[in-house]
Coordinates of C-alpha atoms in Angstrom, one line a residue:
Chain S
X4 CA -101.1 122.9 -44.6
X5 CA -103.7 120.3 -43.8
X6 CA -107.1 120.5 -44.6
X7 CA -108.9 122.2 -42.2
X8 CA -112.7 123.4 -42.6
X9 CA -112.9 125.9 -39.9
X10 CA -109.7 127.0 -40.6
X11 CA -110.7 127.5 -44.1
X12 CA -114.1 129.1 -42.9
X13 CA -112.4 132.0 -41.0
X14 CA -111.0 133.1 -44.3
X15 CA -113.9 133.8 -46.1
X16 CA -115.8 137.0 -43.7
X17 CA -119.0 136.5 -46.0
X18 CA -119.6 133.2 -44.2
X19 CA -120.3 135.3 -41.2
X20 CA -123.6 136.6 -43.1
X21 CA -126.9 136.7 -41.3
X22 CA -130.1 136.0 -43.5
X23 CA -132.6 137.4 -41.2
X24 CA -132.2 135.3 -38.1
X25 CA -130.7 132.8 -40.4
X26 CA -126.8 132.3 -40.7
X27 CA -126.2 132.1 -44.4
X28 CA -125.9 129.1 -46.1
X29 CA -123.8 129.4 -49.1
X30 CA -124.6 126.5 -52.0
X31 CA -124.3 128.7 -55.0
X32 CA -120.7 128.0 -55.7
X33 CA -121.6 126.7 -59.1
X34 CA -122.7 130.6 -59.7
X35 CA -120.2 132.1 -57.9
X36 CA -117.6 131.7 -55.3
X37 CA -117.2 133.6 -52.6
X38 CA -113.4 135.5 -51.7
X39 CA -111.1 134.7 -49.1
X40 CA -109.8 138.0 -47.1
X41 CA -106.5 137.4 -49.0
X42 CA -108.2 138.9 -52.2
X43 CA -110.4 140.9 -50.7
X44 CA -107.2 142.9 -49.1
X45 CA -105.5 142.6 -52.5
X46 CA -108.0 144.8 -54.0
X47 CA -108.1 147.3 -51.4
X48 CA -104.2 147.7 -51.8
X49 CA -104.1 147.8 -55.4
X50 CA -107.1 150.8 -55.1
X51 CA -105.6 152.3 -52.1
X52 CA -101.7 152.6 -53.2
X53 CA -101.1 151.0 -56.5
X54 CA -104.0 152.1 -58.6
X55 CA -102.4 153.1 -61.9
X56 CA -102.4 151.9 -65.9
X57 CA -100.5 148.8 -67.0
X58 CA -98.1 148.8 -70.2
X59 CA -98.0 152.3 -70.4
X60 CA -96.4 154.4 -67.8
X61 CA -93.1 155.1 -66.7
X62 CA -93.1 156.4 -64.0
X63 CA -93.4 154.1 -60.7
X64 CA -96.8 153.2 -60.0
X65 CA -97.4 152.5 -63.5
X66 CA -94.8 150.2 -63.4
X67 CA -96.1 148.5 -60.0
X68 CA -99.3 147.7 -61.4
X69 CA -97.6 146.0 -64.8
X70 CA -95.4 143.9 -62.9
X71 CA -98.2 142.9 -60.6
X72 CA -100.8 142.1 -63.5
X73 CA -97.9 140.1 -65.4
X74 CA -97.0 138.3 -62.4
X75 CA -100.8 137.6 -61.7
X76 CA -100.1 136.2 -65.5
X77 CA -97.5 133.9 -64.7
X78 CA -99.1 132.6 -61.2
X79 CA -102.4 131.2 -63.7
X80 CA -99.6 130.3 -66.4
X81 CA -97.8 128.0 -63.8
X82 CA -101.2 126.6 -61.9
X83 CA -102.4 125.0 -65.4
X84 CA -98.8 124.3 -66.7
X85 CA -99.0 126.5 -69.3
X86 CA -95.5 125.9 -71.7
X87 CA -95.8 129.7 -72.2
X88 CA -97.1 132.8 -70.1
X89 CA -97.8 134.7 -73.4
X90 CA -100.8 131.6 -73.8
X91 CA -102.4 132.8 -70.8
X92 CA -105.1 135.5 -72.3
X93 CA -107.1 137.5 -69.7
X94 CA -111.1 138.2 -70.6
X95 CA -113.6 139.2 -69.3
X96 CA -114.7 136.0 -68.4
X97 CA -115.9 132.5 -69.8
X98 CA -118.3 133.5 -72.1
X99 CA -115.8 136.5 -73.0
X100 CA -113.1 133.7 -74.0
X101 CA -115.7 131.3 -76.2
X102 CA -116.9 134.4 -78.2
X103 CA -113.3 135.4 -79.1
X104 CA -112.3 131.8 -80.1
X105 CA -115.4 131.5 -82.0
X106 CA -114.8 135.0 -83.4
X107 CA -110.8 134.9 -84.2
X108 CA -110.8 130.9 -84.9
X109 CA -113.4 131.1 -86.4
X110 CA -112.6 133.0 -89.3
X111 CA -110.3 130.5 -90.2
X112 CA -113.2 128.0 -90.9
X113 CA -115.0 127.7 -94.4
X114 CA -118.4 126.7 -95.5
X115 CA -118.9 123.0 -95.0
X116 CA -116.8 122.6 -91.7
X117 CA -118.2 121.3 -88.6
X118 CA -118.5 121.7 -84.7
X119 CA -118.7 119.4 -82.4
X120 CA -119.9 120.5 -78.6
X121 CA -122.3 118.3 -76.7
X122 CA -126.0 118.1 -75.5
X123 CA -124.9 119.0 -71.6
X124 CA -123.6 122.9 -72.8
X125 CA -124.2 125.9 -70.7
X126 CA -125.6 128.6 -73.0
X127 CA -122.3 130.4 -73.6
X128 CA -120.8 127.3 -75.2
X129 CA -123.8 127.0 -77.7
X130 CA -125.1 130.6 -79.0
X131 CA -121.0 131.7 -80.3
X132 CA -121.2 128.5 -82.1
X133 CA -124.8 128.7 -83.9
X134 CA -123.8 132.2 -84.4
X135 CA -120.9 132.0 -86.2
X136 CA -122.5 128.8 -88.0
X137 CA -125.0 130.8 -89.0
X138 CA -122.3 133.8 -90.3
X139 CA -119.9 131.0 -92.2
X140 CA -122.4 128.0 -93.2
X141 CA -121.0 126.0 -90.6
X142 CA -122.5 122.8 -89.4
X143 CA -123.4 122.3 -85.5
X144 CA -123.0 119.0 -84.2
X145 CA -123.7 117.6 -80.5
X146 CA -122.5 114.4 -78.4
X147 CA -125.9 113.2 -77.0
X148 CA -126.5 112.3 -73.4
X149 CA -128.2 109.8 -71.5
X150 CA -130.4 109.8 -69.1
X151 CA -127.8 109.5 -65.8
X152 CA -127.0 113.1 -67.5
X153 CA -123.5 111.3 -68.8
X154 CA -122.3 111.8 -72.7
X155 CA -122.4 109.0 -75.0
X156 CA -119.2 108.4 -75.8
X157 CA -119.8 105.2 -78.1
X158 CA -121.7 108.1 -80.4
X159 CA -118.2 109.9 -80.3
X160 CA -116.4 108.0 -83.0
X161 CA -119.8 108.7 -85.6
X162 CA -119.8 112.7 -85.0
X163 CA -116.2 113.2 -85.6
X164 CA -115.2 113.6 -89.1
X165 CA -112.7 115.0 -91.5
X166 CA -115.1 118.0 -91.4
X167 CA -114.8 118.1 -88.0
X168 CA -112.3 121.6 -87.0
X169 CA -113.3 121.8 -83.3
X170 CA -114.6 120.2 -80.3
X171 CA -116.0 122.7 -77.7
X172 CA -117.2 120.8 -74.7
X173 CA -117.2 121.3 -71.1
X174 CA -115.4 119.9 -68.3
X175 CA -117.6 120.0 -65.2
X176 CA -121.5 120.3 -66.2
X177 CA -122.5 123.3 -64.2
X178 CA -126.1 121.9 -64.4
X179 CA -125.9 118.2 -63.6
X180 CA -122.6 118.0 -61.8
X181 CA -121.0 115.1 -64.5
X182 CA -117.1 115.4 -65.2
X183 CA -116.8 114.2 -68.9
X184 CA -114.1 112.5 -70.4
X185 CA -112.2 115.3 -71.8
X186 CA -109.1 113.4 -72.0
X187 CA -110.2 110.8 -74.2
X188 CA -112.4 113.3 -76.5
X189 CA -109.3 115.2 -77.0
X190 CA -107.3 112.1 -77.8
X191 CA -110.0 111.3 -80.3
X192 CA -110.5 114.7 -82.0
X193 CA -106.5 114.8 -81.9
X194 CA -106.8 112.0 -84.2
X195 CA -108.8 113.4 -87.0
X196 CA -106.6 116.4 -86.9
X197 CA -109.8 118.6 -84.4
X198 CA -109.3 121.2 -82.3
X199 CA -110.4 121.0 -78.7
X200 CA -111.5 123.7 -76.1
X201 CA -112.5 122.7 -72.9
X202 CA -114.8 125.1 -71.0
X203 CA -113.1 125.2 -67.5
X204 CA -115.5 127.0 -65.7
X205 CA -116.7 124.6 -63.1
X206 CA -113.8 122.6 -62.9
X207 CA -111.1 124.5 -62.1
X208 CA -112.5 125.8 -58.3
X209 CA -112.4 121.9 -57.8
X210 CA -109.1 120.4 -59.2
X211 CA -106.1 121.4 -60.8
X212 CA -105.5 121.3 -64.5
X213 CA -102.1 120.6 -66.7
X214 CA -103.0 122.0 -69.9
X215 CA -99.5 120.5 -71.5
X216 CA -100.8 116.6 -70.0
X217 CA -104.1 117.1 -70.9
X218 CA -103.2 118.5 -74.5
X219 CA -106.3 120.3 -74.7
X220 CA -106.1 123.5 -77.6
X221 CA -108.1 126.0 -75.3
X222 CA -108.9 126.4 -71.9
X223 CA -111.5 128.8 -70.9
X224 CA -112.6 129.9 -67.5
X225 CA -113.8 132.3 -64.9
X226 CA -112.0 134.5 -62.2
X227 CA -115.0 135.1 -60.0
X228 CA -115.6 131.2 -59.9
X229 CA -112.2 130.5 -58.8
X230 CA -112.6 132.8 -55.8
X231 CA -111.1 136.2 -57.5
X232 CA -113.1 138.7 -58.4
X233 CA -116.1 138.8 -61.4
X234 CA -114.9 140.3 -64.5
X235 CA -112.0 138.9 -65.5
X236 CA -111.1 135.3 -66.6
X237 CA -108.6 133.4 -68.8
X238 CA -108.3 132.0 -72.2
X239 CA -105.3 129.4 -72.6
X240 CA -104.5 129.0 -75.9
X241 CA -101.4 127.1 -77.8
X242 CA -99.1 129.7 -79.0
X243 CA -99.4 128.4 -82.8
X244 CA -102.9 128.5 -82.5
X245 CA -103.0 131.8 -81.1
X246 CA -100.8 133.2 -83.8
X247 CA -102.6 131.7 -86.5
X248 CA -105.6 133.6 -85.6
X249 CA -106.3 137.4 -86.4
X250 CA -106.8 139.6 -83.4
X251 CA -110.8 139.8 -81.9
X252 CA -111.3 143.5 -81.1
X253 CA -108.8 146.6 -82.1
X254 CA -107.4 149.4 -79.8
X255 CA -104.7 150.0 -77.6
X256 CA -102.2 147.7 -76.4
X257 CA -102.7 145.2 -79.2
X258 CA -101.0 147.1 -81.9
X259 CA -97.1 147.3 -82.8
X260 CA -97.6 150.2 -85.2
X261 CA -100.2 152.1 -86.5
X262 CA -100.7 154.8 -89.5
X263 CA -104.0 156.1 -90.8
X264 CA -103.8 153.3 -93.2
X265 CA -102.3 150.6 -92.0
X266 CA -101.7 148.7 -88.5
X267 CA -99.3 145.8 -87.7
X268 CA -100.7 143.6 -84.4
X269 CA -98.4 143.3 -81.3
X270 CA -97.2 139.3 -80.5
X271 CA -99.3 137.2 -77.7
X272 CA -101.0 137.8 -75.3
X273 CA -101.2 141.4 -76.4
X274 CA -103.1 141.0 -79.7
X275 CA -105.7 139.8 -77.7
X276 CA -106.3 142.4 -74.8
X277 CA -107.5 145.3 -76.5
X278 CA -107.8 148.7 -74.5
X279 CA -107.2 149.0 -70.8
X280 CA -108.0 145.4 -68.8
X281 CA -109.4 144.9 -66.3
X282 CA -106.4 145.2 -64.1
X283 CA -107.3 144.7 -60.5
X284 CA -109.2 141.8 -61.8
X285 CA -106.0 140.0 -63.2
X286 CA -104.5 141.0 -60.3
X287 CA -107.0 139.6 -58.0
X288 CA -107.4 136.5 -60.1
X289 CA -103.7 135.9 -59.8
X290 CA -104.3 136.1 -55.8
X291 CA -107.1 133.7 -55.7
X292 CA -104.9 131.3 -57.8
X293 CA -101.9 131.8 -55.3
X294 CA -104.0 131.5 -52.5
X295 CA -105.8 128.1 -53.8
X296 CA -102.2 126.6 -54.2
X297 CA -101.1 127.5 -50.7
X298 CA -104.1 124.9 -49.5
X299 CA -104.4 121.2 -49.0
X300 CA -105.6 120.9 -52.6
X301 CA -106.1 116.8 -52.1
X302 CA -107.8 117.5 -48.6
X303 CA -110.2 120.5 -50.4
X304 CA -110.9 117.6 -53.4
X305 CA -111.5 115.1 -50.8
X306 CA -113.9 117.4 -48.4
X307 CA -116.2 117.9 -51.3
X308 CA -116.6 114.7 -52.1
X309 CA -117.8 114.1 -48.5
X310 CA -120.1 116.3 -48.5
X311 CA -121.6 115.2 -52.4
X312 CA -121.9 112.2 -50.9
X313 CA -123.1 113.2 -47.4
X314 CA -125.9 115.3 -49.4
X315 CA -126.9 113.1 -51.4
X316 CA -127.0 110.4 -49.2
X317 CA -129.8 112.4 -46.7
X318 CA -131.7 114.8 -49.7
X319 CA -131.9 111.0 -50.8
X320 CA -134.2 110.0 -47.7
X321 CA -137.0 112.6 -48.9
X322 CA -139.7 111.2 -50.5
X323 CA -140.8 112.9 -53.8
X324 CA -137.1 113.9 -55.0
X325 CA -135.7 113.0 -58.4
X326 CA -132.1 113.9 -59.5
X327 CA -130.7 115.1 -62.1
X328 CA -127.4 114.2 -62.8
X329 CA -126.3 110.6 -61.8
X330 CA -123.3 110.5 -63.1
X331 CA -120.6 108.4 -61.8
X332 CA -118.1 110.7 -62.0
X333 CA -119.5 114.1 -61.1
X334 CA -118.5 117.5 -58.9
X335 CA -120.4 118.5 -55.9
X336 CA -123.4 120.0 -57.6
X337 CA -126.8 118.6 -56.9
X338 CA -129.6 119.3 -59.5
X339 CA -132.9 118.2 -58.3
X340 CA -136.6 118.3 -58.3
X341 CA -139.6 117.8 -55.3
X342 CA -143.1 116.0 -56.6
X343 CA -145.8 118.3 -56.3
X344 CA -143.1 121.3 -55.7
X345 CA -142.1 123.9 -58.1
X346 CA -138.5 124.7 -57.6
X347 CA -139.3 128.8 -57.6
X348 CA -141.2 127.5 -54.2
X349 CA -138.9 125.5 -52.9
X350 CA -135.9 128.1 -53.5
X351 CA -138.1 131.2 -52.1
X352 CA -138.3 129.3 -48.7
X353 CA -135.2 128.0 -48.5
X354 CA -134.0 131.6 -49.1
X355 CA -136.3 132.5 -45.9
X356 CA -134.0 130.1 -43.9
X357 CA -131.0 131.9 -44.7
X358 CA -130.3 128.7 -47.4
X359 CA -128.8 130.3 -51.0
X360 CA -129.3 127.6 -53.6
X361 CA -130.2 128.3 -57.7
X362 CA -133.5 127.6 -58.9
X363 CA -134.3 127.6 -62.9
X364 CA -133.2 126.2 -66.0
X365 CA -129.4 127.1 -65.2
X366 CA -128.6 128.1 -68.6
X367 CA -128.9 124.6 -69.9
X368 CA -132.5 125.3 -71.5
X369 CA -131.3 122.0 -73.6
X370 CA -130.8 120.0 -70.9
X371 CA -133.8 120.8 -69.3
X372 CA -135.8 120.0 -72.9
X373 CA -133.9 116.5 -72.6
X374 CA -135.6 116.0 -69.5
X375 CA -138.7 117.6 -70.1
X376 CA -138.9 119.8 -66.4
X377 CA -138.8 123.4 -66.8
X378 CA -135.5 123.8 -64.4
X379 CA -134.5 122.4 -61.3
X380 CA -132.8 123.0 -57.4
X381 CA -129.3 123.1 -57.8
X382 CA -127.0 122.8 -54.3
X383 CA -123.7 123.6 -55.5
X384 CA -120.9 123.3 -52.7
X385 CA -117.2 124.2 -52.3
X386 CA -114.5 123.6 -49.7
X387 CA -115.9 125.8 -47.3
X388 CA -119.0 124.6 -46.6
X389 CA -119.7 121.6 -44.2
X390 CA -121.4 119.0 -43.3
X391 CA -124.1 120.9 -40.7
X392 CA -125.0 123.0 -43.2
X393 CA -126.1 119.9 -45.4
X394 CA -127.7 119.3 -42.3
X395 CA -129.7 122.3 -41.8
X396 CA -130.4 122.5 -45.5
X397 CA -132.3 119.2 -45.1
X398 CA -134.4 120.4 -42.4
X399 CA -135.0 123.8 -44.3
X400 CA -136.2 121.7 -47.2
X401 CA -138.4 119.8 -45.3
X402 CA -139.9 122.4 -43.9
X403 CA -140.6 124.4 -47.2
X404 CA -142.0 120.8 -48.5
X405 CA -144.4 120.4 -45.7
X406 CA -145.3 124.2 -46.1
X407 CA -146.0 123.7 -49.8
X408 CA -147.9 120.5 -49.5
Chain R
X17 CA -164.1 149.1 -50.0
X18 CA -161.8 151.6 -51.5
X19 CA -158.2 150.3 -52.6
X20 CA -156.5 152.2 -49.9
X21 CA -158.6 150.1 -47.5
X22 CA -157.8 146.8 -48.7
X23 CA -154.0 147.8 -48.8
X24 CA -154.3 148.9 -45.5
X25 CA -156.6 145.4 -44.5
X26 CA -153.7 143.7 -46.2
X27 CA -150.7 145.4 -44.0
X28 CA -152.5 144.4 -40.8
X29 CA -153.2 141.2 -41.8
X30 CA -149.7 140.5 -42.7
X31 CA -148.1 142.7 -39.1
X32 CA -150.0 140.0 -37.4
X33 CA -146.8 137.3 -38.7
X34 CA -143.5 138.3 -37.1
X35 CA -142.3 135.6 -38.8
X36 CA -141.4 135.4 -42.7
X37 CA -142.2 131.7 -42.8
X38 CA -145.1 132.3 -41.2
X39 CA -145.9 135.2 -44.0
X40 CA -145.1 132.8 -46.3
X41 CA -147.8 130.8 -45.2
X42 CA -150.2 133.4 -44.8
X43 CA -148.8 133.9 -48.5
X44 CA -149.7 130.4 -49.8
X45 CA -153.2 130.6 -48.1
X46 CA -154.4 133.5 -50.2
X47 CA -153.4 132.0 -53.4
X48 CA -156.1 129.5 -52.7
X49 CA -158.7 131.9 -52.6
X50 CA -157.4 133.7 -56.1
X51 CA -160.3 133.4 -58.4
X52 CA -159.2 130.7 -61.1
X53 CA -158.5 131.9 -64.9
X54 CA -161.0 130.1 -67.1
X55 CA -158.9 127.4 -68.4
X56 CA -159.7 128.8 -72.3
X57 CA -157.5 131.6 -71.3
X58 CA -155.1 129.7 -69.8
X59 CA -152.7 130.1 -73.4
X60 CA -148.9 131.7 -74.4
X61 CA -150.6 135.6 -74.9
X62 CA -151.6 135.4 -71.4
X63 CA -148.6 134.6 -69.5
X64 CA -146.6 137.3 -67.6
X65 CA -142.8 137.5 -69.2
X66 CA -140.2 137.8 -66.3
X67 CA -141.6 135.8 -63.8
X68 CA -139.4 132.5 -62.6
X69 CA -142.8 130.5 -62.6
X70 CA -145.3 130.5 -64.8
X71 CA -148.5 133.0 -64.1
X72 CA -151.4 133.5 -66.3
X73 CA -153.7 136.8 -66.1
X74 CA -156.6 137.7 -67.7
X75 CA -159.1 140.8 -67.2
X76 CA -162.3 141.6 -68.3
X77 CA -164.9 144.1 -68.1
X78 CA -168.0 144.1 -66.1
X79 CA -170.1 147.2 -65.9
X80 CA -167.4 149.8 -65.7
X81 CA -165.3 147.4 -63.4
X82 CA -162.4 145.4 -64.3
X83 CA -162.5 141.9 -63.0
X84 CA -159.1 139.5 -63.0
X85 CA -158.5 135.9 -62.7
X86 CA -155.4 134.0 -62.3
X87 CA -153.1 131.0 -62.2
X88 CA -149.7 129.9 -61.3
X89 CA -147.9 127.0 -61.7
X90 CA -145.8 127.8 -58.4
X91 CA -147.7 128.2 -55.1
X92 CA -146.1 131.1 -53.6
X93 CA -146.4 132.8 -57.2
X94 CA -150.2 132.4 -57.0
X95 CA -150.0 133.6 -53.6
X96 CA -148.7 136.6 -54.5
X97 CA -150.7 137.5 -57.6
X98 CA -153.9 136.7 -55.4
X99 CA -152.9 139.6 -53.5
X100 CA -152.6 141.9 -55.7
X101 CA -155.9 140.3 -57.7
X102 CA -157.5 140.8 -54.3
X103 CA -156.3 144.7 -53.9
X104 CA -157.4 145.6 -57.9
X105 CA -159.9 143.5 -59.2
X106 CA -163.3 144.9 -59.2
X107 CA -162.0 148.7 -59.6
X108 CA -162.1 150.8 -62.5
X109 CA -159.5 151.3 -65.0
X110 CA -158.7 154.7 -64.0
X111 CA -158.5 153.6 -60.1
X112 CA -155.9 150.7 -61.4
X113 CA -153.7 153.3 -63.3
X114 CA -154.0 155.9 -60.6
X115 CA -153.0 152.5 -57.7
X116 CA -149.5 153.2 -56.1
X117 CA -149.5 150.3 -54.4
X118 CA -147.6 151.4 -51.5
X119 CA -148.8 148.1 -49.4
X120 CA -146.0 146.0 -51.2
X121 CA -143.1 147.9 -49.6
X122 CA -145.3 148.4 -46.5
X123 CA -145.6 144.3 -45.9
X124 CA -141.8 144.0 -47.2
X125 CA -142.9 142.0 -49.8
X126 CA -140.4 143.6 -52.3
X127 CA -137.4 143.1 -50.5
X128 CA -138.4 139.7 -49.6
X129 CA -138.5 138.9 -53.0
X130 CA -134.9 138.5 -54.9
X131 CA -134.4 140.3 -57.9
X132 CA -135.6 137.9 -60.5
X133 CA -138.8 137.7 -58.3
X134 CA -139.3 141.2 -57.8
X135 CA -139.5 141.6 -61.5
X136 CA -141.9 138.9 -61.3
X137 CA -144.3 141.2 -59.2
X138 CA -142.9 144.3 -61.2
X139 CA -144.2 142.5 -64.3
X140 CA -147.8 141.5 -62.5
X141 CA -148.4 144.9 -61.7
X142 CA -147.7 146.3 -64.9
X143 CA -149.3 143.7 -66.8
X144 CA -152.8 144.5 -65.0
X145 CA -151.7 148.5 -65.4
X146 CA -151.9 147.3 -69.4
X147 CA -154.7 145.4 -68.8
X148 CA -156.6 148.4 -67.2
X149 CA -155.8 150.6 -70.0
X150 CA -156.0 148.3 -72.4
X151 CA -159.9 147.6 -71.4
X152 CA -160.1 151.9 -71.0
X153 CA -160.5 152.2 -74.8
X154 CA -163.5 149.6 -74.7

């Protein structure tokens, strides 16, 4: 099916919102995305006639509901070419997946070894890192950035070493918009015999990912960013990786046996998904991820690169803004700043004008010391937002800026 | 004038807006009136945790009364905290801890306000409740 925005539109019934007088303007798809009505139904069917416990039951529904979670399993396993569906690990989220990698993988590191992320890190992909460098005498390392908000890659070859076990680094900066490199960091940590996880979580709303071409170790990411519901997400992992690391939390469902003394684990993915999952999460995810690939996924890529371009081409006309983030390679997130104009301003009256945009230091508190601003405006889009609303957006913000000036 | 009747001068100024832009603006002009912090109290102790700008308060005592001054970094912020400056400075401590402050959900300023902000206002008010009892024991 061709790409078509109102088509796309009528899909999503939260685009129908009224702010006040104001029809909603959505550009907080780098926090969340909203859900097409093909999810939403999804999880009323699951709740209204399949509601039941997966891995367990016998009887019928019980049954229903593992099939459907499993299958959900295999729709994510095939979007990102996973070789196996056992790789595909459902968390809680992003942040859920980085904490058990750093937790399980990492207690398979010694004093001495090192970790390589980079300056441009969303919180999540820093704290589990100094934490468990902290726990095992690790050392932290970063790949610095410059000022265009893109990593320095000539510093790569320097900061990898023989020490060097992993490379945790993200794919789409949620703050600045920039796509990094990952192909050619994981080539070069490859080299040295480094692990790579790539933190998904803005990227994969945006384009697809092979997992097997890009030869990346872990892939983590977010349901609720990938239009399925908030709670659940995914942790791709190589299967030998995966079974060389000890479980992350104990309970139900990861266990083959247990005595009072002594427990053997299940095999993948189970040893990893402790107690009951969230169920109609998977399930849901699965959805989103079936819906996405029944969509013009070229057109959707090409749309929001119209309207980065289209944005920045008319927030660029205002006098007083700065960017941040001026990549050449970026997503369609816009981070930026008004002279004279404190961003909590700015983003209280564009909220007054029905305009939903994030304001504040984005979880990137480093990036924001790199700069030296205290946080910015960030207009995030996705597929279904257009080119009017970029419109109106502009004459919101000039409004607020005469208002504050 | 009692508290009740500058909450209740505050509610009719703001009815006059049916606008929230224009109560935004309304807003923005009161925070120029906020009396200033003296800029040696304009340090780390003094700034309100859990507001998305950065807002310094300090209150002192003057005969029996306790008298605030302000600043924020953001304008609608200082707006804001000017109103409530403007509703409990010059009262006693025991008139601040006994405030219920009903104007804020009677202009709609709470729900105007998204979460984060909110518990910016949540944390103004209860920083000049601490303030007031704070200055009590004096």
């Amino acid at each position: 099916m061709s790409f078509d925005v109102k088509n796309i539109r009528k899909q999503f019934p939260i685009l129908d919102t009224k702010i006040g007088k104001y029809p909603l303007i959505y550009f907080d798809n780098g926090a969340t995305s909203q859900k097409p009505q093909a999810v939403i139904d999804c999880i009323q069917t699951y709740y209204t006639s399949e509601n039941s416990n997966i891995h367990r039951g016998v009887h019928h529904l019980s049954q229903v509901a593992t099939e459907n979670y499993e299958h959900a399993r295999k729709t994510i396993q095939t979007y990102i070419n996973a070789k196996n569906d056992y790789e595909i690990i459902f968390s809680q989220g992003t942040t859920h997946g980085i904490n058990l990698v750093a937790s399980s993988f990492g207690k398979l590191l010694k004093a001495g070894d090192e970790i390589l992320i980079s300056q441009m890190e969303h919180h999540s992909n820093i704290v589990p890192w100094q934490m468990l460098a902290e726990e095992r005498g690790l050392v932290l390392k970063y790949i610095p950035m410059n000022q265009a908000g893109e990593l320095i890659m000539a510093e790569l070859p320097n900061l990898l070493t023989t020490k060097t076990k992993l490379v945790s680094v993200t794919h789409i900066s949620n703050a600045l918009g920039t796509i990094n490199p990952i192909a050619e960091i994981i080539q070069a940590a490859h080299k040295i015999g480094a692990k790579v996880l790539i933190d998904g979580a803005q990227s994969l709303q945006h384009e697809q990912i092979d997992v097997q071409a890009l030869d990346c170790d872990f892939l983590v990411f977010s349901g609720h960013k990938v239009f399925g519901p908030t709670g659940v997400g995914v942790l791709y992992g190589k299967e030998e990786l995966l079974n060389a690391m000890p479980p992350y939390q104990g309970g139900g469902d990861m266990i083959k046996t247990v005595t009072l003394e002594k427990t053997t684990y299940n095999g993948l993915p189970h040893k990893f998904e402790a107690g009951t999952p969230n169920i109609i999460g998977g399930i849901g995810f699965g959805k989103a991820i079936a819906w996405l690939e029944e969509q013009d996924l070229e057109g959707i890529k090409k749309h929001e690169t119209d309207l980065l371009v289209h944005a920045t081409e008319k927030l660029s006309e205002i006098d007083g803004i700065q960017f941040y983030g001026t990549a050449e390679k970026k997503g369609s997130t816009i981070s930026f700043l008004i002279e004279g104009t404190h961003p909590y301003d700015i983003g209280t009256l564009l909220n007054q004008q029905g305009i939903a945009v994030r304001t504040g230091h984005h979880c990137t508190q480093p990036i924001m010391d790199f700069y030296q601003i205290p946080g910015t405006i960030r207009a995030s889009f996705s597929f279904y937002n257009t080119k009017e609303e970029i419109d109106q957006f502009i004459i919101a913000l000039k409004k607020a800026i005469t208002m504050l000036s | 004038m009692s508290i009740t009747e500058k909450e209740n001068e505050l509610v009719e100024s703001f009815a006059i807006y049916d606008d929230w832009m224009e109560k935004y603006e309304y807003i923005i002009e009161l925070g120029k009136d906020l009396p200033l912090i003296d800029a040696a109290h304009k340090k780390e102790e003094n700034i309100i945790k859990g507001c998305q700008s950065t807002v310094w308060l300090y209150a002192e005592k003057k005969d029996e009364k306790i008298i605030f001054t302000a600043d924020a970094d953001a304008i609608i912020a200082k707006g804001i905290i000017a109103v409530l400056v403007d509703v409990l400075s010059n009262e006693t401590s025991d008139t601040i801890l006994e405030a219920k402050l009903d104007f804020i959900k009677e202009i709609g300023l709470q729900e105007h306000l998204s979460p984060t902000r909110s518990n910016g206002l949540v944390a103004m008010v209860k920083q000049m409740k601490m303030y007031a009892l704070a200055l009590k024991m004096k």
